[in-house]
Short mmCIF file of C-alpha atoms in Angstrom, two decimals:
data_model
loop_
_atom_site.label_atom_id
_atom_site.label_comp_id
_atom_site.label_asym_id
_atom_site.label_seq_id
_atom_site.Cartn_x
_atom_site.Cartn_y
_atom_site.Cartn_z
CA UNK A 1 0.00 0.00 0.00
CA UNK A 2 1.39 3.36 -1.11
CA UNK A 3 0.45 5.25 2.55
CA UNK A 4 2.99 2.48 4.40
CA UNK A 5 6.04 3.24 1.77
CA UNK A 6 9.19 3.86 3.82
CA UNK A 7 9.86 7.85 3.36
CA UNK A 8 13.72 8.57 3.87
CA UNK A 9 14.82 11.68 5.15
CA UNK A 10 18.61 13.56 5.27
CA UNK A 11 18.63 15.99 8.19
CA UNK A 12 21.30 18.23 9.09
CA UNK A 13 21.79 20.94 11.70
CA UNK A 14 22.89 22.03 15.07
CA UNK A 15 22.71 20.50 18.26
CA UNK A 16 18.49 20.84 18.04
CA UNK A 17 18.74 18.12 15.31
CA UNK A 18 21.46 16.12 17.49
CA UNK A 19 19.25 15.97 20.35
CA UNK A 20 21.64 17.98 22.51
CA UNK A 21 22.12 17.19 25.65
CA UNK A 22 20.93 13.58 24.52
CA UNK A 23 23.31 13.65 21.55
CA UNK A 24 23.79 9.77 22.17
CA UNK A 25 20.63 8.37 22.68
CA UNK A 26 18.78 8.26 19.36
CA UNK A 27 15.66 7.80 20.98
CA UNK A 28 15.30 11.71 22.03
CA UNK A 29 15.05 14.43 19.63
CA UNK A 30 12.85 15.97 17.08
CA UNK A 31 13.53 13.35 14.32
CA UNK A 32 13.35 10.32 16.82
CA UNK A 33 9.38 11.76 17.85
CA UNK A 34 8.84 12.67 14.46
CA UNK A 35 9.77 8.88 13.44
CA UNK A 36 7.87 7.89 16.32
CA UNK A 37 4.63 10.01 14.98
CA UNK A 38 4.66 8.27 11.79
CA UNK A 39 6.56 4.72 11.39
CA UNK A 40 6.94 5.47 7.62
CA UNK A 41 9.87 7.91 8.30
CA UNK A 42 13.84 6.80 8.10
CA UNK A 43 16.25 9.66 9.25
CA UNK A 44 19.77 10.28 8.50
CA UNK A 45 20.84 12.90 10.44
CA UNK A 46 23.99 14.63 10.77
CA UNK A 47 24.30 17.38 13.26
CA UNK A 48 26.55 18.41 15.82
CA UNK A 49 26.40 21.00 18.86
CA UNK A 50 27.49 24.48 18.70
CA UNK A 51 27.85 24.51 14.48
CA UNK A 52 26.83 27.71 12.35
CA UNK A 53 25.21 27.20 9.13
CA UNK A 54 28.50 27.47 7.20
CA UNK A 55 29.91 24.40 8.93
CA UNK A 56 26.56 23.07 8.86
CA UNK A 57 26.52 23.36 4.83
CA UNK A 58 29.74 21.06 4.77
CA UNK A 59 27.80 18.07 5.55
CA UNK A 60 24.85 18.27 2.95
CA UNK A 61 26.09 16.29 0.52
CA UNK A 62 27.68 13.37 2.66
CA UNK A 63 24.21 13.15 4.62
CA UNK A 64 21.91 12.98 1.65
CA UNK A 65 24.49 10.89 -0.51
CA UNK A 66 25.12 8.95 2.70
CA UNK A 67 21.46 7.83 4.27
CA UNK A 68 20.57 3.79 3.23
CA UNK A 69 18.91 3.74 -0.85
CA UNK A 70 19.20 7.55 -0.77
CA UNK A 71 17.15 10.36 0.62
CA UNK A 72 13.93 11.92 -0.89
CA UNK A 73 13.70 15.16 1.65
CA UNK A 74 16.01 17.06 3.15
CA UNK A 75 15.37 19.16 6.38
CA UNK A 76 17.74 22.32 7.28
CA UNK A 77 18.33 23.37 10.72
CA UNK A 78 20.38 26.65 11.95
CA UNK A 79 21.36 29.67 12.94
CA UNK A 80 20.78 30.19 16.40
CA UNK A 81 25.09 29.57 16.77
CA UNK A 82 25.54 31.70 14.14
CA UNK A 83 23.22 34.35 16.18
CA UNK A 84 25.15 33.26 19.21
CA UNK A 85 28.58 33.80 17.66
CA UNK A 86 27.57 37.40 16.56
CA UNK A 87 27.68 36.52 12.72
CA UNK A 88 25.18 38.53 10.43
CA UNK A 89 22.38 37.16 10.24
CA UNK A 90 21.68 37.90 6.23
CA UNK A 91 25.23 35.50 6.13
CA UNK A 92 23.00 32.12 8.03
CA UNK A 93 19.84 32.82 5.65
CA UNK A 94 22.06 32.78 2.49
CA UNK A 95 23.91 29.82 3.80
CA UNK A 96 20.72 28.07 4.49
CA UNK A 97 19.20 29.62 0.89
CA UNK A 98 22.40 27.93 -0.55
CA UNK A 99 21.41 24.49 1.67
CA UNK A 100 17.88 24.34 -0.10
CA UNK A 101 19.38 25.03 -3.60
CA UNK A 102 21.72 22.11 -3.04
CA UNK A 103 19.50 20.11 -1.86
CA UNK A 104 17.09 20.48 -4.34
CA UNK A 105 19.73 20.24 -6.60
CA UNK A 106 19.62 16.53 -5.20
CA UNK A 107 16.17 16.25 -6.62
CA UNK A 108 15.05 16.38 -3.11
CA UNK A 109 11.81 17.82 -1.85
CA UNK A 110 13.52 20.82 0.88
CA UNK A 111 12.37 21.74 4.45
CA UNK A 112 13.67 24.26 6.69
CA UNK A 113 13.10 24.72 10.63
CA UNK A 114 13.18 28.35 11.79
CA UNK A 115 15.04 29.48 14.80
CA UNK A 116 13.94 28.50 18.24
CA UNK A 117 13.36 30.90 20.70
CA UNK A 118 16.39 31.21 22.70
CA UNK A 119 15.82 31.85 26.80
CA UNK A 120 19.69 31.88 27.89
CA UNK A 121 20.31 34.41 24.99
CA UNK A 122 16.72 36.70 25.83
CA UNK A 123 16.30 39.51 25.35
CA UNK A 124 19.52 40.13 23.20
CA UNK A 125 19.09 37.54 20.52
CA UNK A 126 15.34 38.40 20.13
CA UNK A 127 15.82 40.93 17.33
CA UNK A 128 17.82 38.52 15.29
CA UNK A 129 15.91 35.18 15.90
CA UNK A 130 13.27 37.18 14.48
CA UNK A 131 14.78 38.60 11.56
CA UNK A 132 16.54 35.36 10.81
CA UNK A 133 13.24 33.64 11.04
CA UNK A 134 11.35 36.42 8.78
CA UNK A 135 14.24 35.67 6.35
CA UNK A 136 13.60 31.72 6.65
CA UNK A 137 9.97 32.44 5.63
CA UNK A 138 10.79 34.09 2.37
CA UNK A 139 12.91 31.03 0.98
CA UNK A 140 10.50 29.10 -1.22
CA UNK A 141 10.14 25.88 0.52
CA UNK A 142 7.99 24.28 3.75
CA UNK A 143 8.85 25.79 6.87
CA UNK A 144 9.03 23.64 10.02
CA UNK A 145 7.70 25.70 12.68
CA UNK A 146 9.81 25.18 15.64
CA UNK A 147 10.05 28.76 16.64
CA UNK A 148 6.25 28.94 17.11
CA UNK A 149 6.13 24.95 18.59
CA UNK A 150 7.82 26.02 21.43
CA UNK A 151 7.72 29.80 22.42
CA UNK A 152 5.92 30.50 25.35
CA UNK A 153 2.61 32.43 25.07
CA UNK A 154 3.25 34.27 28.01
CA UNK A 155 7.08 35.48 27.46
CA UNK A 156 7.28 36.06 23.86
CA UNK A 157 10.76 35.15 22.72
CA UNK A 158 11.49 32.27 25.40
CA UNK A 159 10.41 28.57 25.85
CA UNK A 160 8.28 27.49 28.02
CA UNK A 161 10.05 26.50 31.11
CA UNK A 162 8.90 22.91 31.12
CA UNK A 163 9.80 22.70 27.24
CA UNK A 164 13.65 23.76 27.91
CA UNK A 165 16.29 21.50 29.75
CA UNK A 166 18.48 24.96 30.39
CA UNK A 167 17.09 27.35 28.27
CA UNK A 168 19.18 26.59 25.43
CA UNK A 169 17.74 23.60 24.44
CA UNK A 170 14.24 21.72 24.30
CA UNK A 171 13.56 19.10 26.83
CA UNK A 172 12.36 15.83 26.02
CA UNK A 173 9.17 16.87 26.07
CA UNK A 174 9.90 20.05 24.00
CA UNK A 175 11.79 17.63 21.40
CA UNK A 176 8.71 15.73 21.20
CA UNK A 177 6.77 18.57 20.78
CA UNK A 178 8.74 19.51 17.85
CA UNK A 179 8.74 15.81 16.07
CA UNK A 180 5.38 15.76 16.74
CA UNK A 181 3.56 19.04 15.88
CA UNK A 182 6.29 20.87 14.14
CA UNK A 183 7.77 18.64 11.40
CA UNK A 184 5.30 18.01 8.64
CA UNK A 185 6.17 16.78 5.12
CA UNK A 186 4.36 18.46 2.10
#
């Protein structure tokens, strides 16, 4: 039956695709709830902690070329390091703009995740989450909505507290949150 076909997927990122601080245990993370969500889905992800988008781009083609009979999507994740590193942020959207042209280059269908909101780095990374994220929305493909998944109704620009380990990163309920009501496929 075509609805139970296997759908592979190549993601790369920062330490929100990696899971951090559960970098080893593949069962926490966005992609491990998203898999969870719906059995159809095979990941191949590559990410590491603390990377900017430029580092990030290094790994596209080894992930895609490199997950079992291929990939079909490709999801890109970053820019909150290159935000935290004080790098302009029109530099992380044209790194991730050059991301989705390779990867659709691939012949892939393209995702990108927008920025999280960042609690540790509030209220002086607000301005540029935001701008990144405004940048992310203009770049012609699906946009996973992690930003929005996560941020706090009552303190705009922060997670809620029980959907942040440290304020850096999602717990494991946050990452759930995120593989379960922020990735789609279209």
């Amino acid at each position: 039956m075509a609805s139970e076909r296997e759908i592979r997927v190549a993601a790369i990122g920062d330490s929100i695709t990696a899971g951090s601080p559960w970098d080893d245990d593949p069962e926490i993370g966005w992609p491990a709830a998203a898999a969870a969500a719906d059995p159809r889905l095979r990941f191949t992800v590559r990410a590491v902690y603390g990377k900017r988008t430029d580092e990030i781009a290094r790994w596209l083609d080894e992930v895609v070329d490199g997950a079992p009979d291929g990939a079909e999507v490709l999801v890109v994740q970053g820019g909150i390091n290159d935000i935290a590193q004080g790098r302009p942020v029109q530099d992380a959207a044209a790194n991730l703009r050059e991301m989705i042209r390779r990867g659709q280059e691939h012949g892939l269908r393209v995702t990108v995740a927008n920025v999280l909101p960042w609690n540790n780095g509030w209220p002086r990374a607000e301005a540029p989450i935001r701008e990144l994220n405004a940048l992310i929305d203009g770049m012609g493909v699906p946009v996973l909505r992690f930003h929005e998944t996560l941020e706090d109704p009552e303190s705009p620009g922060r997670m809620r507290p029980d959907w942040t380990i440290e304020g850096d990163h999602p717990s494991v309920e946050g990452y759930r949150r995120l593989g379960e009501l922020a990735f789609r496929l279209t």
